[in-house]
Coordinates of C-alpha atoms and ligand atoms in Angstrom, one line a residue:
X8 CA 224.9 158.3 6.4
X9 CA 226.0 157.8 10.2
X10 CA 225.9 161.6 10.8
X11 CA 222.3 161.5 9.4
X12 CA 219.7 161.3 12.1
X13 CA 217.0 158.5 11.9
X14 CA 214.1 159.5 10.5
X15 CA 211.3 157.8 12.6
X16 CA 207.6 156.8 11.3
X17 CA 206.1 158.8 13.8
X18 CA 206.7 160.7 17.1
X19 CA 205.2 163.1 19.8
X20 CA 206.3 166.8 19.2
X21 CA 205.9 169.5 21.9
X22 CA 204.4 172.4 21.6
X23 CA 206.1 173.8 24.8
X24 CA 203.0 174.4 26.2
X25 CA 202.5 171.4 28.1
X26 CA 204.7 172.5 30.9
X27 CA 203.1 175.3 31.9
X28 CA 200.1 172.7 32.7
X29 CA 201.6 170.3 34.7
X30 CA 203.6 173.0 36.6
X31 CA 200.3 173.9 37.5
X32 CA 199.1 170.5 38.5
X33 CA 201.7 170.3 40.6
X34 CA 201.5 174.2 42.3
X35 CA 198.2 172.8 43.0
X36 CA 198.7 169.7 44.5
X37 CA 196.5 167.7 41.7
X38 CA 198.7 164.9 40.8
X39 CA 196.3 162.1 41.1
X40 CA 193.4 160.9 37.9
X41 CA 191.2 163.8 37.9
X42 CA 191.3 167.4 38.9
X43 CA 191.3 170.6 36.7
X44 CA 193.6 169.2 33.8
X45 CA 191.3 166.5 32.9
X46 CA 187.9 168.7 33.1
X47 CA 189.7 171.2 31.3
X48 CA 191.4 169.1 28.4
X49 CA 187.6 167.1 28.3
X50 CA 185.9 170.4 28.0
X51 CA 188.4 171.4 24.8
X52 CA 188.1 168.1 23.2
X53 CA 183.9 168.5 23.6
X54 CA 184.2 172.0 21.9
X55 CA 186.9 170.3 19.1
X56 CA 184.0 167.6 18.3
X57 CA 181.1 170.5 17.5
X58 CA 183.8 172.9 15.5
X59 CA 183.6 174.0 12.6
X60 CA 186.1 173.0 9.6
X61 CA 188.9 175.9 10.2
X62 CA 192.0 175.0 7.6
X63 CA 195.0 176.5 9.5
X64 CA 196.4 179.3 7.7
X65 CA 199.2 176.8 6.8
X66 CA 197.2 175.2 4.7
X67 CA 196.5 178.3 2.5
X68 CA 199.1 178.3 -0.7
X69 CA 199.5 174.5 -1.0
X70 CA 199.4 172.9 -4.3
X71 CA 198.0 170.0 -3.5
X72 CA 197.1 167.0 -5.9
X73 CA 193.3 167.8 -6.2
X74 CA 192.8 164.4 -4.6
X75 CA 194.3 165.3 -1.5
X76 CA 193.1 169.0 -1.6
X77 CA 192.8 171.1 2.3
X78 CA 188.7 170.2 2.9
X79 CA 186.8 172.9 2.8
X80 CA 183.7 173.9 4.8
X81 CA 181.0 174.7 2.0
X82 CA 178.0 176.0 4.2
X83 CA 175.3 174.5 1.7
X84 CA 176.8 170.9 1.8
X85 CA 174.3 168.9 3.9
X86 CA 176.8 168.0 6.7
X87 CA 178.3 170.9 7.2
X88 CA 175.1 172.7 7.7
X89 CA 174.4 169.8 10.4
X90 CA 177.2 170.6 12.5
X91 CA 175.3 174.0 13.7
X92 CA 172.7 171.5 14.6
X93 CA 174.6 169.3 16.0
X94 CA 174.2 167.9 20.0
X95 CA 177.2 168.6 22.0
X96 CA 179.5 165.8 22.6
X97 CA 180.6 164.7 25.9
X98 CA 183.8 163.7 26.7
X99 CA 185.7 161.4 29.3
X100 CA 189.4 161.2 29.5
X101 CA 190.9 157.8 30.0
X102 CA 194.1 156.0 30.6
X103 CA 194.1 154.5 26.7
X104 CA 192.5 154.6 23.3
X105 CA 191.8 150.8 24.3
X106 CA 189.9 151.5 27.4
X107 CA 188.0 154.1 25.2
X108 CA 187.2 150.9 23.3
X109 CA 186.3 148.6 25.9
X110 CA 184.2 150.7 28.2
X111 CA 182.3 151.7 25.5
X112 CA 181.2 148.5 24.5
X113 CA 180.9 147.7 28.5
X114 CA 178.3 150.8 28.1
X115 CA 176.8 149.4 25.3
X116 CA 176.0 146.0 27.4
X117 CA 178.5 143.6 25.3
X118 CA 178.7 140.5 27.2
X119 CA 179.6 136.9 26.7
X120 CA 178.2 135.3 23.9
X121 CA 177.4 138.3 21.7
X122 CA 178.8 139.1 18.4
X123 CA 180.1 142.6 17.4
X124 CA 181.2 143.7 13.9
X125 CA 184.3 144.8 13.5
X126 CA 186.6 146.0 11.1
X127 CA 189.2 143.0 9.8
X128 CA 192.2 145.9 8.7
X129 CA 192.9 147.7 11.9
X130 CA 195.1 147.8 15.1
X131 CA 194.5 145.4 17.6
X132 CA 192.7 147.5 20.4
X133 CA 190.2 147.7 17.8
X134 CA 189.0 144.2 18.7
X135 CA 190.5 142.7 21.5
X136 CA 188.4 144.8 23.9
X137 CA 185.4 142.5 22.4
X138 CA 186.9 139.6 23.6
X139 CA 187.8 141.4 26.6
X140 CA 184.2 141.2 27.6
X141 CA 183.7 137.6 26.3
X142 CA 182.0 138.6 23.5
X143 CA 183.1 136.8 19.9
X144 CA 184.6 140.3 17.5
X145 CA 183.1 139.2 13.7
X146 CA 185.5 141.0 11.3
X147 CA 184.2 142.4 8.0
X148 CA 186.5 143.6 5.7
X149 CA 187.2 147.4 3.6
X150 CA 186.7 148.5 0.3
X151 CA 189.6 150.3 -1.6
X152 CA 188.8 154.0 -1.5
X153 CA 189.4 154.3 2.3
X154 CA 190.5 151.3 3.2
X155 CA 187.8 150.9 6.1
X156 CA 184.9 148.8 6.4
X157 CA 182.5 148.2 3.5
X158 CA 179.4 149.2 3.8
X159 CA 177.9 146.4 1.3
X160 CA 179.7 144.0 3.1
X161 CA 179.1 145.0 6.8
X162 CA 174.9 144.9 5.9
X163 CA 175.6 141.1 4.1
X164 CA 177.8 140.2 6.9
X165 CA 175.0 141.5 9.5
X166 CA 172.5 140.1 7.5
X167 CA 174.1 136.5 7.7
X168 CA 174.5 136.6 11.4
X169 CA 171.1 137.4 12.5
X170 CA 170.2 134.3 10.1
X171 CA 173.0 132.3 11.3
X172 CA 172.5 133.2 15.2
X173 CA 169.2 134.2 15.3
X174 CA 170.8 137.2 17.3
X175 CA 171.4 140.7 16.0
X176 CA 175.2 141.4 16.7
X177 CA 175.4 144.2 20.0
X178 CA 177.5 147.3 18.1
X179 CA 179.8 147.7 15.1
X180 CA 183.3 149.3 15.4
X181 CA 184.5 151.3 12.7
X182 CA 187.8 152.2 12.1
X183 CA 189.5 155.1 10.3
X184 CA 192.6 154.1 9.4
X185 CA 195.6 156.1 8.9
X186 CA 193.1 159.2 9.8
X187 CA 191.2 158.4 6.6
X188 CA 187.8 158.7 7.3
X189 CA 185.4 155.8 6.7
X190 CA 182.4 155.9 4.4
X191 CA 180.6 156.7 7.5
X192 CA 177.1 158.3 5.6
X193 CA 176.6 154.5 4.4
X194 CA 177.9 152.6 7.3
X195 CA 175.7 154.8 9.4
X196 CA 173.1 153.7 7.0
X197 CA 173.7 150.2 7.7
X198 CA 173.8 150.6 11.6
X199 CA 170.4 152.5 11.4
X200 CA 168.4 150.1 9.3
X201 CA 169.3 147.4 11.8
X202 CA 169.1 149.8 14.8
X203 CA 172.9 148.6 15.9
X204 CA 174.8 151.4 17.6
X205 CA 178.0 152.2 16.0
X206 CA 181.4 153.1 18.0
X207 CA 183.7 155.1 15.7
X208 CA 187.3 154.1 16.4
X209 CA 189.4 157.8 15.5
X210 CA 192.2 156.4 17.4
X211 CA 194.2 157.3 14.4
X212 CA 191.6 159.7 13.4
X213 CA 192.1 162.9 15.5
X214 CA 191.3 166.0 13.6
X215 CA 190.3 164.5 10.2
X216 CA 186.7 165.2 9.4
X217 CA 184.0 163.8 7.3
X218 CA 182.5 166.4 5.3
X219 CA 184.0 168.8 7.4
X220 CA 182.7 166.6 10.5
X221 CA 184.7 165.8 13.2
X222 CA 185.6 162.1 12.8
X223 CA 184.4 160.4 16.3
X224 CA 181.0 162.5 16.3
X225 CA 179.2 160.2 14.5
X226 CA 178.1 157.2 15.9
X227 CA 176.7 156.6 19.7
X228 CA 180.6 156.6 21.0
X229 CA 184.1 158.0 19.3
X230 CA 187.1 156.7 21.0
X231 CA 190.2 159.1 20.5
X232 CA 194.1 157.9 21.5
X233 CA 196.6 160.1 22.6
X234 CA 199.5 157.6 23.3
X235 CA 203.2 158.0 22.1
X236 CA 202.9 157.9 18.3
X237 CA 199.3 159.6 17.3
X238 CA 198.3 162.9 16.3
X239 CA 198.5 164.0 19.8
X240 CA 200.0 162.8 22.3
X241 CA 199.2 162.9 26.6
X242 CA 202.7 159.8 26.5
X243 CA 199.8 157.4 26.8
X244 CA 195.7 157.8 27.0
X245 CA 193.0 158.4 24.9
X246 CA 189.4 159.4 25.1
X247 CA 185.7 158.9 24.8
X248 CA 183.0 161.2 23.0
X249 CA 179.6 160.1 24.7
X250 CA 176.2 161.3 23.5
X251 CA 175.0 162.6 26.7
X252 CA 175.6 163.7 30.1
X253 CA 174.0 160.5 31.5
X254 CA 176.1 158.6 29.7
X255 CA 179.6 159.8 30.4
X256 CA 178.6 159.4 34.2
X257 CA 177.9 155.7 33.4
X258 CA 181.8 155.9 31.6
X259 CA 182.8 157.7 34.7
X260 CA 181.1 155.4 36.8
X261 CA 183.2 152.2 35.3
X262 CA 186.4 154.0 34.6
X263 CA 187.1 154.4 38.3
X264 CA 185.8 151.0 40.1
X265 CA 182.3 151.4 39.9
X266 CA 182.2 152.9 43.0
X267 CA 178.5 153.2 44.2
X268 CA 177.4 156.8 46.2
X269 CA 178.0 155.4 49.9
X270 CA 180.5 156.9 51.8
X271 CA 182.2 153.0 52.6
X272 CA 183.5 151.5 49.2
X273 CA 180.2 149.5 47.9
X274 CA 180.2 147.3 44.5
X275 CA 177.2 145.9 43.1
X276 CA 178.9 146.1 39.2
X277 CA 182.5 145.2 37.9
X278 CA 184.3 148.4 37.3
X279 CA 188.2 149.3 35.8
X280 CA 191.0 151.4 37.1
X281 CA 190.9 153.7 33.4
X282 CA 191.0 157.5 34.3
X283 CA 193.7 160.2 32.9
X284 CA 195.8 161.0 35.1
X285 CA 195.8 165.2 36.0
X286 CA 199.4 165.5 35.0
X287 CA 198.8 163.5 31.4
X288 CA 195.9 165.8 30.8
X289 CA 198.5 168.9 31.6
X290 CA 200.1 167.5 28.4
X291 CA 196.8 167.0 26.3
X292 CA 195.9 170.6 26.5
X293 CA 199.1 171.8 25.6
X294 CA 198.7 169.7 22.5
X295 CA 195.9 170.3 21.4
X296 CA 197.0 173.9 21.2
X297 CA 198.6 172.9 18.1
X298 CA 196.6 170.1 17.0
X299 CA 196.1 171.9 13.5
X300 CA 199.5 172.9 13.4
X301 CA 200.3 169.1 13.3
X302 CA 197.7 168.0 10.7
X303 CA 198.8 170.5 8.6
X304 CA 202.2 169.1 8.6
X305 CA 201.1 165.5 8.1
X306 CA 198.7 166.9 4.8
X307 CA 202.1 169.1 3.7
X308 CA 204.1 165.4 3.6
X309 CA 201.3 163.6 2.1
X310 CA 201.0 166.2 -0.8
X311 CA 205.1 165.6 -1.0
X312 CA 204.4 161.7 -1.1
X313 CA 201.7 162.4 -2.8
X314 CA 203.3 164.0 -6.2
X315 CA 206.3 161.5 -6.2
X316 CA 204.4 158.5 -5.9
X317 CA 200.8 158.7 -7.9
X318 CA 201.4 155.2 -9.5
X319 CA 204.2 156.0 -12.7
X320 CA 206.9 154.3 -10.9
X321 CA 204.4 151.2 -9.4
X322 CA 204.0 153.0 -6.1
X323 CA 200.8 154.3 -5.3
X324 CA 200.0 156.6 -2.8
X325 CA 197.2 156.0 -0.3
X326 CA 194.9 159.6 -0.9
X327 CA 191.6 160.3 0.2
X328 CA 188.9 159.5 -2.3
X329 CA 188.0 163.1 -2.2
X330 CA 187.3 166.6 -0.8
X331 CA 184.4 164.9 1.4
X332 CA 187.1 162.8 3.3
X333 CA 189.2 165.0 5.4
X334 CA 192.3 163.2 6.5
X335 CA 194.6 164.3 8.9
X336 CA 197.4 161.8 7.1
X337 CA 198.5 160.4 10.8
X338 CA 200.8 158.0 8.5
X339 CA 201.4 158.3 5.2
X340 CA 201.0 155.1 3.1
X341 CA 201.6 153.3 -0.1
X342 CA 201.2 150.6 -2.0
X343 CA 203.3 148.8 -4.5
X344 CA 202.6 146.7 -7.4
X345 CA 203.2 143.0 -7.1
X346 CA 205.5 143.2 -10.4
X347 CA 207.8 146.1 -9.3
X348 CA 211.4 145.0 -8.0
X349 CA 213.0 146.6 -5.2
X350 CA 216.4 145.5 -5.5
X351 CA 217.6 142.8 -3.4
X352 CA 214.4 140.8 -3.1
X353 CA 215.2 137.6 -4.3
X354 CA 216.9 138.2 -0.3
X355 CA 214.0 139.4 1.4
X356 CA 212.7 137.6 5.0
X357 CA 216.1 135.9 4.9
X358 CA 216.8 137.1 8.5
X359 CA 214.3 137.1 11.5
X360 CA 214.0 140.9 12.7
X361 CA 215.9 141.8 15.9
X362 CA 214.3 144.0 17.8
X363 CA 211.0 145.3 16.6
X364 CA 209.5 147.2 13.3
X365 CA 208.9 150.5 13.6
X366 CA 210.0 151.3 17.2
X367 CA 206.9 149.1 18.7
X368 CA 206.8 149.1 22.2
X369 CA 207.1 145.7 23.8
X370 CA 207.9 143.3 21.3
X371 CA 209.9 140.7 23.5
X372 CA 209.8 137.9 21.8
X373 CA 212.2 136.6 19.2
X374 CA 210.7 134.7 16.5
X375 CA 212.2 131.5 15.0
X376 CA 210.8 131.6 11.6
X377 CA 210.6 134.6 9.4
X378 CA 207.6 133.3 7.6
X379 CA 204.0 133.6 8.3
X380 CA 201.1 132.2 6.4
X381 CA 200.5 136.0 5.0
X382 CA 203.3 138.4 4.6
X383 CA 204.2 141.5 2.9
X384 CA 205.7 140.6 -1.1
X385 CA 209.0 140.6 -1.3
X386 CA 209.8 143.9 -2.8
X387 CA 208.0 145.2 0.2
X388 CA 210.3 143.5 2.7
X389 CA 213.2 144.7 0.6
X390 CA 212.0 148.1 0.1
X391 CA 211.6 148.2 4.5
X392 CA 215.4 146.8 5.3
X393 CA 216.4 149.3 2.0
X394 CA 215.2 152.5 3.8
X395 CA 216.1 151.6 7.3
X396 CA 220.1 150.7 6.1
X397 CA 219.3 154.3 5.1
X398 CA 218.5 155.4 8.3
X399 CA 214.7 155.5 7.4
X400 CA 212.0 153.5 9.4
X401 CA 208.9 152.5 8.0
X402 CA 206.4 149.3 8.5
X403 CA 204.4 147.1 6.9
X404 CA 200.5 148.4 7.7
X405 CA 198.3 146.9 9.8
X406 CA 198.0 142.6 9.3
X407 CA 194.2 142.5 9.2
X408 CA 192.6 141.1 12.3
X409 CA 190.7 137.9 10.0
X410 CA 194.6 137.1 8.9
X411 CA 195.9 137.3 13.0
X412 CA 196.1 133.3 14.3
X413 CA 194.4 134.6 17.6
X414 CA 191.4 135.4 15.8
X415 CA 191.4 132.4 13.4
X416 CA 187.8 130.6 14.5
X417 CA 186.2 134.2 14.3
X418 CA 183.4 134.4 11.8
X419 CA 185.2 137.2 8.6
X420 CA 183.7 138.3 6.0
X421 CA 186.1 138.9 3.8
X422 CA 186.5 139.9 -0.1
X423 CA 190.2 140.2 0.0
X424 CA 191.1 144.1 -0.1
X425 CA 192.9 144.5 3.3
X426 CA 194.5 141.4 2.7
X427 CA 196.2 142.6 -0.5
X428 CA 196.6 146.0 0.8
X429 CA 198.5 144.1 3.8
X430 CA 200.8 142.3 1.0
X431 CA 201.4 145.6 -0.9
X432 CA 201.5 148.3 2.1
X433 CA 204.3 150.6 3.4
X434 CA 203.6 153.2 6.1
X435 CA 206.0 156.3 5.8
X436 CA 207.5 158.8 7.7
X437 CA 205.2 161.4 8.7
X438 CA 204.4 164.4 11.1
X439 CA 206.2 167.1 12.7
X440 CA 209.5 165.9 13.3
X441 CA 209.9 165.2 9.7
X442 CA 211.4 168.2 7.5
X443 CA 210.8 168.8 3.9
X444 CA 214.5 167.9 3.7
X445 CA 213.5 164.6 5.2
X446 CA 210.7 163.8 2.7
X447 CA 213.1 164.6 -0.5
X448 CA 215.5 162.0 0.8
X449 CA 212.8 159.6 1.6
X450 CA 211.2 160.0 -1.8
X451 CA 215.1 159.7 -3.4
X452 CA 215.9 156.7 -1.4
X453 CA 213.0 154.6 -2.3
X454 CA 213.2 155.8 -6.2
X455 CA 216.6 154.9 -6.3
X456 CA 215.6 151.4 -4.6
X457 CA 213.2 150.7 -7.5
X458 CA 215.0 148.0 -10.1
Ligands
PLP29 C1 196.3 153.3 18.8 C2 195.0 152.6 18.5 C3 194.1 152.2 19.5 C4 194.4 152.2 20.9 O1 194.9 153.3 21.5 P1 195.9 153.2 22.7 O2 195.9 154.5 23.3 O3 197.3 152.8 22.2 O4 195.4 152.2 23.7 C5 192.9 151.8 19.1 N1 192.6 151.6 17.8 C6 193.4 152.0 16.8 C7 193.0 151.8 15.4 C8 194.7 152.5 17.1 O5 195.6 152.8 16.1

């Protein structure tokens, strides 16, 4: 096992491309937050949210579970036909998926004392730009096809508020977890009966498509991330699709200071220090240049995960619902029943974790306790130290936001699916730097874990 090399959840691959860019940045002296990189990588990432659903050729010859079948682009289907249709999307590069987050809702007018809705299961730069702005984040919880926000709940929840407050809430922030898209037709539904605008977080979401749609397209802004462990990577940014031209100068305009057009440095409004830098855009457009490449490797390992775990053994893989939600698989998941037994439970949480779970960045502090209030069962615990003595990382998934003590006096709207998806959930090695050898002894490990 010691000669084995870890097998990590989830890390940037080159394409080898990306030199060649920031040589060029550098030949030409642009090594500062704008400059040809970033109009360049924004201009490919505007022409990525209008494509057309293209299945790499990798894709051709899989046997995939029908579940988790390549999408295809079937020109009759309503949305596909829409895409020729479609407005252009325009795009600003920025420093993080989070300040994608917060300057769209600063763009949206979120100030103190207003509510946005928000979906509970997600990562916390989902949310915490809301309270960034001093506005209150209301979380509404999934339903268990997709794991992202339910529709029926999101219109009782919005429904509630406006009688509770008097106030309709300012936006609503979908998420699309793990890539999978949301059920975006009827959550678009809901935004539209209560005129709301709706900012689709596709952090985790880059590449998969809704009815052969580009996930981030949908709603008045899409906010993309391109830090260390997502579908791309630029080492750390992200990325804002705006409706218009107007209003990615407004993004613009906040994303570097808020500087008004005087030739002395004049501020009227509050602005943030957010842009890409030329040099981290050098490294987005190499790669996006194999962009598909890598979403066909994360479907190839969730077809793998796919067939070994459809539910026999008590471990269910997490697959899209159908054809119509085109995931690009960032992390594989699954879920185990409460009654299997990973061996070695009854020892589960025994020890405090040193160092952090799944290579996160920045955890400093050492907890005392191993307990919280809500934690994963047992046999998920067990099954997590089993595979990483084995060499293996994986996590828990997300802790939903309703569930996090920081957001404890929010208003939630719950009905108790993330929360038992967070007590059953295991995220899995996944993406290019994971072989099919990798995968079999993934797939052996936990099977041979099972009691
Ligand atoms: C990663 C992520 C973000 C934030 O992106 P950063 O680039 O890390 O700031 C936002 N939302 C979700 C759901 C994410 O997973």
């Amino acid at each position: 096992m010691a000669d084995r090399k870890r097998i990590l959840l989830c890390l940037a691959h080159m394409s080898g491309n990306e030199m060649r860019y920031i040589q060029e940045a550098f030949d030409t002296n642009w090594v500062v937050p704008l400059g040809p990189n970033v109009n360049a990588f924004e201009e490919e990432l505007s022409r990525f949210a209008v494509s057309r659903d293209n299945p790499h050729p990798a894709w051709e010859g899989e046997s995939y579970p029908a579940c988790i079948a390549p999408h295809e682009s079937d020109p009759d289907r309503l949305w596909a036909e829409s895409i020729d249709g479609m407005p252009r999307r325009e795009t600003v590069a920025l420093c993080s998926g989070t300040a994608a987050v917060h300057l769209a809702l600063v763009a949206l007018g979120v100030e103190p004392g207003d509510e946005v809705m928000c979906q509970s299961f997600t990562f916390c730069a989902s949310s915490h730009p809301v309270t960034y702005q001093g506005a209150t984040p209301v979380f509404v919880d999934s339903e268990p096809g997709t794991w992202n926000m339910d529709p029926v709940l999101l219109d009782k929840a919005i429904n509630d508020r406006i009688v509770k407050t008097g106030r309709k809430p300012k936006a609503i922030i979908v998420v699309y977890l793990y890539g999978m898209p949301a059920r975006i037709r009827e959550i678009m539904a809901v935004a539209g009966k209560y005129d709301i605008p709706l900012i689709e977080d596709a952090a985790e979401g880059l590449g998969s498509r809704y009815d052969g749609r580009v996930c981030g397209t949908f709603g008045e802004y899409g906010v993309l991330s391109f830090n260390g462990n997502k579908m791309i990577t630029t080492s750390g940014g992200g990325a804002l699709f705006c409706p218009d031209e107007e209003t990615k100068h407004r993004i613009m305009f906040y994303a570097t200071q808020a500087r008004e057009g005087y030739p002395y440095y004049q501020h009227e409004k509050i602005g943030y220090n957010y842009r890409l830098s030329n040099i981290c855009a050098g490294i987005g457009r190499g790669q996006l240049t194999v962009l598909e490449e890598h979403i066909a490797r994360h479907r190839h390992i969730a077809a793998m995960y796919g067939r070994a775990f459809d539910g026999s053994d008590g471990i269910l893989f997490h697959a899209a619902p159908d054809k119509t939600f085109g995931t690009n698989y960032w992390l594989n998941t699954v879920t185990l029943d409460p009654g299997l037994h990973i061996r070695g439970q009854e020892h589960a949480y025994e020890e405090t974790v040193k160092g952090a779970v799944g290579g996160a960045a920045g955890v400093v502090d050492q907890v005392s306790n191993p307990h919280t209030d809500c934690e994963p069962g047992n046999n998920v615990e067990a099954l997590r130290t089993t595979l990483d003595k084995a060499g293996i990382e994986s996590r828990p998934v997300w802790k939903p936001m309703h569930l996090q003590p920081v957001y404890r006096h929010n208003p939630a709207y719950v009905n108790g699916v993330s929360e038992g998806i967070f007590r059953r959930g295991l995220c899995l090695p996944s993406g290019p730097l994971v072989s099919d050898e990798d995968v079999h002894y993934i797939i052996d490990t936990i099977k041979s874990a099972i009691d």
